[in-house]
Amino acid sequence: MTKATFDITSPISRRQALTGLGAASVLSALPACVRTATGAPYEQEAVPTLDATIETQLENIAFRLLEHEPERATALGVDTDDFAHLRTRLEDQSPAGQDAYAATLRRDLAEIRQFSREGLSTDTITNLDVVESGYQLALDGFALPYGDTPVGSWRTAPYVVIQNVGAYIGVPRFMQLDHPIREGSDADAYLERLQQFPSVLEGELQRMKEARAIGVVPPDFLIDKALGQMDITLGSAKSGDLFVDQLTPRLAKAGLPDRYAALARQYVQGPIAVALQRQREELEAERAVATGDPGMRERPYGEEWYQWALRSSTTTSLTADEIHRQGLEELEMLHARMDPILREIGYTQGTVGERMQGLGADPRYKFAEGDAGRAEIFAFINERIDWIKAQMPRAFNTLVDPNLEVVRIPIAEEAGAPGAYGGAGSKDGTIPGRFLINLRTTDLHRKYDLADLTYHETIPGHVWEGEYSNRLPLIRSILAFNPFSEGWALYGEQLADELGAYDDFTVGRLGYLQSLAFRACRMVVDTGLHSKGWSRERAVQFFVERNGSKAQEVASEVDRYCSWPGQATGYKLGHSRITDLRAKAESELGGAYDMKAFNDSVILGGNAPMDVLEKNVGRYIAGVRSS
């Protein structure tokens, strides 16, 4: 594997100079000339030599990581200049490729641990702490005998290919949304990636077979979903439409010849279709021996795997029992807030869950069916984005202006996808942040909960937070931690409420509180499935009965928890950590507390594990006290 070489004693790189990725403190007051446009540079004081040297080394480490995950380089917009070769490659999914990835992490973690923290700025110390934590968590995952380990990412997947994991769905989505087609070199790189796609699928296939050999197969109901989605992808490949139907109009828009599409069709109908068929046959072999047991504890090394998944997903050492108990306690507190609102609008009989079921069936809050309802949903979302954008100066001192688009989740993914997901765009602003919404049926959404979902995925949630991370050094833009990402998005929902989102729409506040309660339920259900022997049916019913959730929606949610163990526990846990730190700041600072300054201290510190977040807020408190 080609490795770039770097001079670690050189001054800050040209890329850093151009994109404002220096190590000047983001937790102190920023210069008055900071611009609010996406990607605009900061004017900064000179960076101390020691900090600059370490920052350059961290950038080297970032690009060594991207050598193993070149798709991330494209999504971040850094596959240019000396790293343009990354645009032509896909991640090596073979066992050997994953071993090589772990070896790089191991070597770079040792390098990180050699750095003395003495004399460094607090930001540089934070950067080192974040990388050390993220790499150690990942290496602990690579040491497990199976699974797809995230490196500074948000999902923990014991099954390499299943209904929401695998190159058969990930690569088509990536090539459609993130791989640019602006000029001939982009189209050449596109074809090179397609040529590699069969080897990526074969690498996954080898790992699937190795897992089955030790008795690790997914639950039968997940395999059934995966087979259905694989059939869609495989059918599209055999017809020659996979990749090509998206590539053709993009070529036309860029003024590029059709020969690229013709070559792509040859790859798709030939080696790609063959490799997909081989994966499908392996899924059938797994289905023949699969059971309906949903949890990790029923699988070889399952308890050990789940313990790591909880650490990775929460960046804490909390046990499954502790997380389960916290989820139940938070659910009760949230229902206590929902009850008087339900009574106020006339829902007085039954449990909170039963009354929320009644609210969900109220035709006043449903969208129309079919394409008319889909158009209505898009209009609703865009109106809410416009409103919340205008409120941001009331909540933050340091502002960004996200490049943002709202799109439908690809139809081939909808059956196994959540109700929505979102995230920031590239560091250079060429790829927008996106809110992807599941519209397989408009019945997934309600008028009282769609506003809250919008704030979660866009502003002040995922897209907003990602814009700040994109202004940090490259390694910090790469590494993300589930409880911060999801905890912040829930905190973004809270900020929207505090800024008046539901002052004239009381039922909308119920949607917001139900969203928080839903995440508390996740803590209970995820640990129930993987640690306490819950069935899939019991997990679905817990959501329906206790929180009034829609059975159709939570069935897919529960399946997601079965394929991403632990991931669902990080949302409410992260939110509670942020709000606990806010309460601490208010208590200790009294009249000197300022919400905008607190919000800046959290978001400008970047996506971080919970212990590092606590240090960042502690420095904010100490700074206010000393001023």
XYZ file of C-alpha atoms in Angstrom:
627
model
C 0.000 0.000 0.000
C 1.490 3.341 -1.040
C 2.318 5.604 1.851
C 2.955 9.319 1.515
C 6.069 10.684 3.190
C 6.141 13.800 5.341
C 8.677 16.098 6.925
C 7.542 16.245 10.540
C 9.774 19.233 11.277
C 8.282 21.378 8.509
C 6.070 24.379 9.251
C 2.315 24.079 9.056
C 1.169 22.607 5.733
C -0.260 24.545 2.820
C -3.591 22.753 3.262
C -3.778 23.947 6.866
C -2.867 27.480 5.889
C -5.558 27.510 3.225
C -8.370 25.983 5.285
C -7.724 27.491 8.684
C -6.780 24.293 10.508
C -4.176 25.785 12.837
C -4.007 24.991 16.529
C -4.958 28.372 17.943
C -7.273 27.928 20.883
C -10.905 27.418 19.982
C -11.937 27.558 23.595
C -10.667 31.081 24.130
C -12.201 34.170 22.595
C -11.745 34.105 18.829
C -10.369 37.127 16.940
C -12.938 39.628 15.813
C -12.176 38.904 12.165
C -13.522 35.322 12.295
C -15.819 34.923 9.321
C -19.081 33.044 9.424
C -19.097 31.698 5.866
C -18.424 27.992 5.515
C -14.760 27.225 5.080
C -13.577 30.815 5.484
C -10.183 31.172 7.142
C -9.484 32.359 10.646
C -6.903 35.076 11.258
C -4.739 33.683 14.041
C -1.745 34.536 16.121
C 1.481 32.631 15.489
C 1.285 29.021 16.650
C 4.003 27.963 19.126
C 6.667 25.819 17.508
C 5.981 22.746 19.655
C 2.262 22.879 18.944
C 2.909 23.396 15.226
C 5.236 20.404 15.085
C 2.723 18.143 16.780
C -0.088 19.456 14.617
C 1.896 18.548 11.512
C 2.492 15.089 12.925
C -1.237 14.760 13.604
C -1.962 15.649 10.004
C 0.472 12.949 8.912
C -1.372 10.498 11.150
C -4.693 11.599 9.624
C -3.539 10.873 6.105
C -2.119 7.508 7.146
C -5.625 6.678 8.407
C -7.153 7.866 5.134
C -4.852 5.535 3.205
C -7.012 2.776 4.713
C -10.342 4.618 4.293
C -9.976 6.579 1.054
C -13.730 7.125 0.795
C -13.479 9.397 3.828
C -10.845 11.472 2.048
C -13.292 12.056 -0.793
C -16.180 12.846 1.563
C -13.980 15.374 3.383
C -12.710 16.881 0.140
C -9.023 16.248 0.920
C -8.273 13.739 -1.855
C -6.361 16.374 -3.814
C -2.780 17.333 -4.654
C -0.381 14.808 -3.081
C -3.352 12.700 -2.007
C -5.288 12.647 -5.280
C -4.579 8.913 -5.540
C -7.078 8.368 -2.716
C -9.893 9.343 -5.086
C -9.241 6.222 -7.142
C -9.457 3.708 -4.305
C -11.859 1.919 -1.978
C -11.190 0.482 1.463
C -9.598 -2.980 1.531
C -12.225 -5.105 3.272
C -10.221 -8.330 3.270
C -8.862 -9.789 6.516
C -5.354 -8.785 5.418
C -6.512 -5.250 4.678
C -8.146 -4.926 8.085
C -5.014 -6.310 9.776
C -2.936 -3.691 7.961
C -5.345 -0.979 9.145
C -4.964 -2.148 12.747
C -1.172 -2.186 12.387
C -1.199 1.462 11.279
C -3.380 2.427 14.234
C -1.137 0.542 16.621
C 2.003 2.271 15.369
C 0.432 5.726 15.397
C -1.062 5.234 18.860
C 2.415 4.444 20.164
C 3.648 7.661 18.546
C 0.846 9.680 20.151
C 1.688 8.288 23.573
C 5.306 9.370 23.255
C 4.353 13.043 23.091
C 4.803 14.886 26.363
C 1.870 17.173 27.177
C 4.158 19.629 28.970
C 4.243 23.057 27.361
C 1.430 22.335 24.900
C -1.662 24.444 24.363
C -4.913 23.070 25.737
C -6.179 22.539 22.183
C -3.192 20.417 21.240
C -3.595 18.402 24.425
C -7.265 17.890 23.544
C -6.323 16.747 20.040
C -3.860 14.199 21.416
C -6.341 12.961 24.020
C -9.056 12.516 21.388
C -6.817 10.566 19.023
C -5.486 8.365 21.822
C -8.987 7.510 23.005
C -10.360 6.872 19.522
C -7.469 4.702 18.420
C -7.457 2.594 21.573
C -11.194 1.955 21.264
C -10.746 0.926 17.639
C -7.809 -1.374 18.379
C -9.814 -3.091 21.099
C -12.458 -3.719 18.427
C -9.963 -5.018 15.883
C -8.728 -7.482 18.532
C -12.150 -9.158 18.613
C -12.494 -12.275 16.424
C -15.164 -10.875 14.083
C -17.061 -7.760 13.106
C -16.628 -4.467 11.276
C -14.792 -2.075 13.579
C -15.421 1.682 13.373
C -12.436 4.008 13.643
C -13.763 7.279 14.942
C -17.200 6.451 13.645
C -20.606 5.705 15.079
C -21.625 2.134 14.365
C -20.465 -1.131 15.884
C -21.248 -4.009 13.524
C -20.645 -7.676 14.365
C -21.870 -8.716 10.908
C -19.819 -7.552 7.921
C -22.770 -7.772 5.527
C -26.352 -7.426 6.694
C -29.419 -5.252 6.021
C -27.674 -1.946 6.831
C -23.988 -2.885 6.653
C -21.836 -3.796 3.693
C -20.318 -2.465 0.513
C -23.326 -3.652 -1.511
C -25.289 -0.709 -0.103
C -22.499 1.584 1.106
C -20.470 1.895 -2.090
C -23.411 2.730 -4.417
C -24.568 5.367 -1.913
C -21.066 6.810 -1.611
C -20.496 6.910 -5.365
C -23.836 8.632 -5.894
C -23.565 11.215 -3.131
C -19.881 11.865 -2.527
C -17.704 10.912 -5.488
C -17.569 14.047 -7.668
C -17.995 14.068 -11.435
C -16.729 17.461 -12.517
C -14.039 16.612 -15.062
C -12.446 13.694 -16.870
C -10.086 12.796 -14.022
C -13.088 12.385 -11.713
C -14.739 10.022 -14.175
C -11.479 8.093 -14.575
C -11.281 7.737 -10.799
C -14.918 6.613 -10.734
C -14.125 3.771 -13.121
C -11.040 2.798 -11.141
C -13.169 2.501 -8.042
C -15.700 0.369 -9.891
C -12.890 -1.938 -11.006
C -11.925 -2.411 -7.353
C -15.476 -3.007 -6.158
C -15.491 -6.786 -6.828
C -12.350 -7.247 -4.696
C -13.992 -5.242 -1.914
C -16.992 -7.577 -2.042
C -14.692 -10.613 -2.091
C -12.844 -9.311 0.951
C -16.109 -9.004 2.843
C -17.117 -12.468 1.673
C -13.963 -13.962 3.148
C -14.706 -12.362 6.522
C -18.336 -13.529 6.387
C -17.172 -17.100 5.863
C -14.599 -16.871 8.642
C -17.299 -15.656 11.050
C -19.680 -18.444 10.054
C -16.886 -20.966 10.615
C -16.780 -20.004 14.313
C -20.560 -20.003 14.622
C -21.275 -16.299 14.160
C -24.251 -15.685 11.869
C -26.843 -12.898 12.029
C -30.416 -13.487 13.205
C -32.646 -14.997 10.538
C -34.926 -11.950 10.331
C -31.937 -9.695 9.560
C -30.714 -12.064 6.865
C -34.166 -12.046 5.289
C -34.021 -8.249 5.075
C -30.477 -8.350 3.720
C -31.452 -10.865 1.048
C -34.278 -8.606 -0.077
C -31.961 -5.634 -0.359
C -29.210 -7.699 -1.968
C -31.718 -8.819 -4.598
C -32.436 -5.190 -5.443
C -28.736 -4.403 -5.812
C -28.008 -7.607 -7.704
C -30.956 -7.124 -10.039
C -29.793 -3.612 -10.765
C -26.297 -4.922 -11.522
C -27.532 -7.631 -13.875
C -29.635 -5.124 -15.797
C -26.655 -2.771 -16.041
C -28.355 0.026 -14.114
C -26.341 -0.142 -10.871
C -24.077 2.932 -10.720
C -24.799 3.646 -14.401
C -28.258 5.183 -13.959
C -26.743 7.740 -11.553
C -23.535 8.215 -13.517
C -25.111 8.959 -16.905
C -26.853 12.271 -16.041
C -23.813 13.421 -14.067
C -21.598 12.828 -17.110
C -24.000 14.802 -19.271
C -24.027 17.679 -16.786
C -20.205 17.745 -16.774
C -20.029 17.529 -20.572
C -18.197 14.211 -20.481
C -18.565 11.410 -23.068
C -20.913 8.453 -22.709
C -18.032 5.990 -23.011
C -17.556 6.216 -19.247
C -21.088 4.909 -18.708
C -20.547 2.163 -21.281
C -17.389 0.985 -19.517
C -19.117 1.187 -16.142
C -21.934 -1.025 -17.456
C -19.400 -3.665 -18.495
C -17.917 -3.773 -14.988
C -21.359 -3.816 -13.375
C -22.850 -6.591 -15.486
C -19.636 -8.613 -15.351
C -17.373 -8.907 -12.278
C -19.523 -6.771 -9.962
C -22.655 -8.862 -10.587
C -20.612 -12.046 -10.066
C -19.207 -10.814 -6.738
C -22.649 -9.724 -5.539
C -24.055 -13.139 -6.435
C -21.317 -14.803 -4.361
C -22.227 -12.670 -1.351
C -25.876 -13.554 -1.828
C -25.011 -17.247 -1.827
C -23.152 -16.783 1.450
C -26.188 -15.063 2.960
C -28.270 -18.064 1.898
C -25.748 -20.388 3.585
C -26.011 -18.316 6.745
C -29.803 -18.324 6.559
C -29.778 -22.126 6.530
C -28.171 -22.229 9.999
C -29.537 -18.993 11.486
C -31.846 -18.707 14.478
C -34.215 -15.972 15.582
C -32.101 -15.067 18.622
C -31.523 -11.302 18.266
C -28.811 -10.553 20.807
C -25.059 -10.796 21.146
C -25.161 -12.931 24.270
C -26.389 -15.858 22.152
C -23.314 -15.649 19.909
C -19.727 -16.824 20.360
C -17.715 -14.254 22.336
C -20.919 -12.225 22.423
C -20.646 -10.862 25.935
C -17.079 -9.702 25.334
C -18.117 -8.179 21.998
C -21.041 -6.317 23.560
C -18.958 -4.946 26.422
C -16.614 -3.426 23.860
C -19.565 -2.143 21.807
C -20.902 -0.307 24.865
C -17.516 1.277 25.537
C -17.198 2.301 21.902
C -20.755 3.638 21.763
C -20.738 5.580 25.038
C -17.016 6.319 25.635
C -17.686 5.343 29.245
C -17.174 2.211 31.321
C -20.862 1.889 32.234
C -22.157 -1.670 32.351
C -25.222 -2.953 30.530
C -27.129 -3.066 33.816
C -26.224 0.551 34.622
C -27.271 1.757 31.180
C -30.507 -0.235 31.344
C -31.369 1.271 34.717
C -30.522 4.834 33.622
C -32.751 4.433 30.580
C -35.719 3.385 32.709
C -35.186 6.284 35.122
C -34.921 8.881 32.358
C -37.999 7.482 30.644
C -40.060 7.974 33.781
C -38.845 11.578 34.183
C -39.704 12.421 30.576
C -43.150 10.858 30.786
C -43.782 13.008 33.846
C -43.188 16.059 31.624
C -45.380 14.726 28.820
C -48.386 13.857 30.968
C -49.602 17.416 31.720
C -49.255 18.460 28.072
C -51.319 15.479 26.962
C -53.972 16.400 29.509
C -53.927 19.996 28.310
C -54.767 18.968 24.736
C -57.478 16.540 25.825
C -55.691 13.181 26.081
C -56.493 12.206 29.658
C -57.059 8.442 29.710
C -54.431 5.699 29.753
C -50.673 5.607 30.085
C -48.467 8.146 28.373
C -47.613 5.508 25.782
C -51.253 4.725 25.095
C -52.124 8.384 24.760
C -49.197 8.984 22.395
C -50.492 6.099 20.279
C -53.802 7.918 20.116
C -52.066 11.125 19.136
C -50.180 9.279 16.398
C -53.467 8.042 14.950
C -54.981 11.555 14.883
C -55.469 12.432 11.182
C -54.731 16.104 11.890
C -51.057 15.264 12.330
C -50.600 12.877 9.418
C -49.130 13.759 6.048
C -50.893 12.827 2.842
C -50.009 9.508 1.275
C -47.765 9.059 -1.747
C -45.866 11.713 -3.641
C -48.194 14.499 -2.523
C -47.325 13.747 1.079
C -43.627 13.492 0.247
C -43.741 16.983 -1.274
C -45.554 18.214 1.828
C -42.834 16.732 4.033
C -40.035 18.425 2.071
C -41.817 21.782 2.293
C -42.322 21.345 6.041
C -38.649 20.523 6.594
C -37.389 23.461 4.546
C -39.618 25.890 6.414
C -38.303 24.638 9.759
C -34.688 24.923 8.579
C -35.269 28.539 7.581
C -36.752 29.271 11.010
C -34.013 27.638 13.075
C -31.229 29.249 11.021
C -32.561 32.649 12.018
C -32.408 31.724 15.712
C -28.745 30.681 15.854
C -27.328 34.108 16.823
C -29.384 33.778 20.024
C -27.646 30.521 20.952
C -24.016 30.861 19.782
C -21.342 33.531 19.707
C -19.482 31.760 16.894
C -21.644 31.040 13.875
C -21.364 28.909 10.753
C -23.446 28.866 7.595
C -23.850 25.236 6.533
C -24.091 24.164 2.928
C -27.129 21.913 3.372
C -29.498 19.827 1.283
C -32.475 17.622 2.116
C -32.701 14.387 0.114
C -34.601 11.135 0.175
C -32.773 8.019 1.359
C -32.082 5.883 -1.736
C -35.071 3.635 -2.341
C -32.910 0.492 -2.312
C -31.897 1.292 1.287
C -35.233 2.400 2.715
C -36.403 -0.957 4.068
C -33.358 -1.328 6.323
C -32.767 2.355 7.037
C -33.873 4.482 10.013
C -36.435 7.233 9.710
C -33.699 9.712 8.855
C -30.039 10.485 9.268
C -27.799 13.443 8.601
C -24.311 14.827 8.773
C -21.927 17.558 7.686
C -20.409 17.892 4.263
C -16.788 18.111 3.191
C -14.121 20.319 4.713
C -13.823 22.316 1.507
C -17.580 22.893 1.245
C -17.972 21.205 -2.140
C -20.030 18.335 -0.723
C -23.026 19.662 1.245
C -24.230 18.538 4.619
C -27.267 16.366 4.168
C -30.521 15.471 5.845
C -31.543 12.119 4.360
C -35.135 11.205 5.135
C -36.835 7.830 4.750
C -39.945 8.215 2.609
C -40.829 4.605 1.828
C -44.135 5.661 3.362
C -45.200 9.071 4.614
C -46.754 7.301 7.612
C -43.291 7.141 9.187
C -43.593 10.828 10.080
C -46.034 13.107 11.876
C -46.452 16.866 11.857
C -45.838 16.996 15.602
C -42.484 15.174 15.433
C -40.982 16.134 12.064
C -39.822 19.563 13.241
C -37.853 17.987 16.050
C -36.340 15.432 13.668
C -35.277 18.291 11.413
C -33.482 20.121 14.225
C -31.757 16.872 15.212
C -30.389 16.101 11.771
C -29.636 19.624 10.536
C -29.463 22.750 12.725
C -28.434 22.897 15.562
C -27.853 19.131 15.288
C -25.624 16.990 13.102
C -25.007 19.292 10.146
C -24.373 22.312 12.403
C -21.997 20.405 14.681
C -20.113 18.938 11.756
C -19.360 22.382 10.370
C -17.323 23.157 13.497
C -15.519 19.832 13.396
C -14.620 20.545 9.779
C -12.698 23.619 10.937
C -10.485 21.611 13.260
C -7.306 19.769 12.246
C -7.993 16.953 9.809
C -7.715 14.111 12.321
C -10.393 15.798 14.456
C -12.699 16.082 11.442
C -12.272 12.357 10.858
C -12.745 11.088 14.406
C -16.283 11.253 15.757
C -17.714 9.728 18.914
C -21.241 8.405 19.153
C -22.304 10.012 22.478
C -21.019 13.417 21.401
C -22.497 13.264 17.881
C -25.876 12.003 19.018
C -25.863 13.697 22.411
C -25.238 17.027 20.711
C -28.027 16.418 18.203
C -30.438 15.807 21.092
C -29.106 18.907 22.816
C -29.813 20.707 19.539
C -33.437 19.587 19.863
C -33.457 21.044 23.379
C -32.041 24.354 22.146
C -34.767 24.571 19.489
C -37.394 24.156 22.206
C -35.695 26.770 24.396
C -35.560 29.165 21.434
C -39.339 28.972 21.035
C -39.918 26.303 18.389
C -43.082 25.079 20.126
C -44.344 28.224 21.844
C -47.248 28.387 19.396
C -47.476 24.636 18.732
C -47.791 22.815 22.043
C -48.264 19.423 20.456
C -44.866 19.871 18.805
C -43.276 19.934 22.256
C -44.782 16.495 22.808
C -42.954 15.360 19.686
C -39.707 16.723 21.110
C -40.202 15.075 24.506
C -41.232 11.824 22.850
C -37.994 11.999 20.878
C -35.982 12.199 24.115
C -38.080 9.438 25.653
C -37.524 7.351 22.533
C -33.770 7.612 23.112
C -34.208 6.609 26.744
C -36.142 3.591 25.487
C -33.200 2.776 23.247
C -30.938 2.429 26.273
C -33.391 -0.062 27.748
C -34.078 -1.989 24.553
C -30.486 -2.285 23.319
C -29.277 -3.655 26.643
C -32.410 -5.799 26.873
C -31.707 -7.404 23.501
C -27.993 -8.008 23.958
C -27.601 -8.522 27.681
C -30.942 -9.630 29.116
C -32.287 -12.095 26.573
C -35.136 -10.002 25.199
C -36.852 -11.184 22.036
C -37.293 -8.957 19.016
C -41.037 -8.851 19.667
C -40.583 -7.771 23.281
C -38.265 -4.961 22.153
C -40.803 -3.659 19.635
C -43.634 -3.817 22.149
C -41.618 -1.918 24.744
C -41.436 1.057 22.364
C -45.089 0.826 21.370
C -46.506 0.374 24.869
C -44.174 2.570 26.897
C -43.570 5.403 24.452
C -46.455 5.260 21.995
C -44.089 4.724 19.080
C -45.311 3.564 15.681
C -44.804 -0.215 15.384
C -43.792 0.038 11.725
C -41.038 2.515 12.554
C -39.658 0.766 15.623
C -39.530 -2.640 13.959
C -36.769 -1.308 11.712
C -35.235 0.464 14.701
C -35.031 -2.752 16.695
C -33.498 -4.538 13.719
C -30.890 -1.792 13.585
C -29.989 -2.378 17.235
C -29.541 -6.066 16.441
C -27.047 -5.249 13.665
C -25.352 -2.321 15.469
C -25.167 -3.487 19.114
C -24.555 -0.715 21.625
C -24.873 2.179 19.194
C -28.371 3.110 20.342
C -27.236 3.593 23.950
C -25.063 6.626 23.194
C -27.796 9.123 22.262
C -29.541 9.915 25.527
C -26.449 9.141 27.566
C -24.499 11.772 25.610
C -27.350 14.275 25.912
C -27.522 13.767 29.663
C -23.765 14.320 29.985
C -24.001 17.629 28.112
C -26.961 18.861 30.153
C -25.282 17.766 33.387
C -22.219 19.804 32.440
C -24.447 22.778 31.637
C -26.091 22.499 35.041
C -22.641 22.376 36.619
C -21.552 25.511 34.758
C -24.726 27.368 35.787
C -24.288 26.332 39.407
C -20.605 27.221 39.663
C -20.723 30.468 37.655
C -24.018 31.894 38.869
C -24.647 35.276 37.267
C -21.518 34.957 35.154
C -22.969 31.970 33.302
C -23.854 32.646 29.671
C -25.592 30.019 27.551
C -23.990 31.198 24.315
C -20.514 30.941 25.808
C -21.287 27.484 27.208
C -22.556 26.283 23.835
C -19.397 27.584 22.197
C -17.226 25.783 24.749
C -18.875 22.484 23.850
C -19.091 22.760 20.090
C -15.783 24.542 19.460
C -13.997 21.869 21.450
C -14.988 19.449 18.711
C -16.392 15.969 18.700
C -14.788 14.207 21.660
C -15.174 11.358 24.154
C -17.138 12.223 27.260
C -14.102 12.597 29.544
C -12.440 15.005 27.104
C -15.681 16.986 26.794
C -15.741 17.363 30.571
C -12.211 18.793 30.505
C -13.192 21.301 27.807
C -16.160 22.563 29.809
C -13.982 22.659 32.937
C -11.579 24.995 31.129
C -14.503 27.210 30.117
C -15.647 27.448 33.737
C -12.119 28.181 34.962
C -11.666 30.832 32.267
C -14.843 32.674 33.252
C -13.861 32.565 36.917
C -10.437 34.018 36.247
C -11.658 36.814 33.978
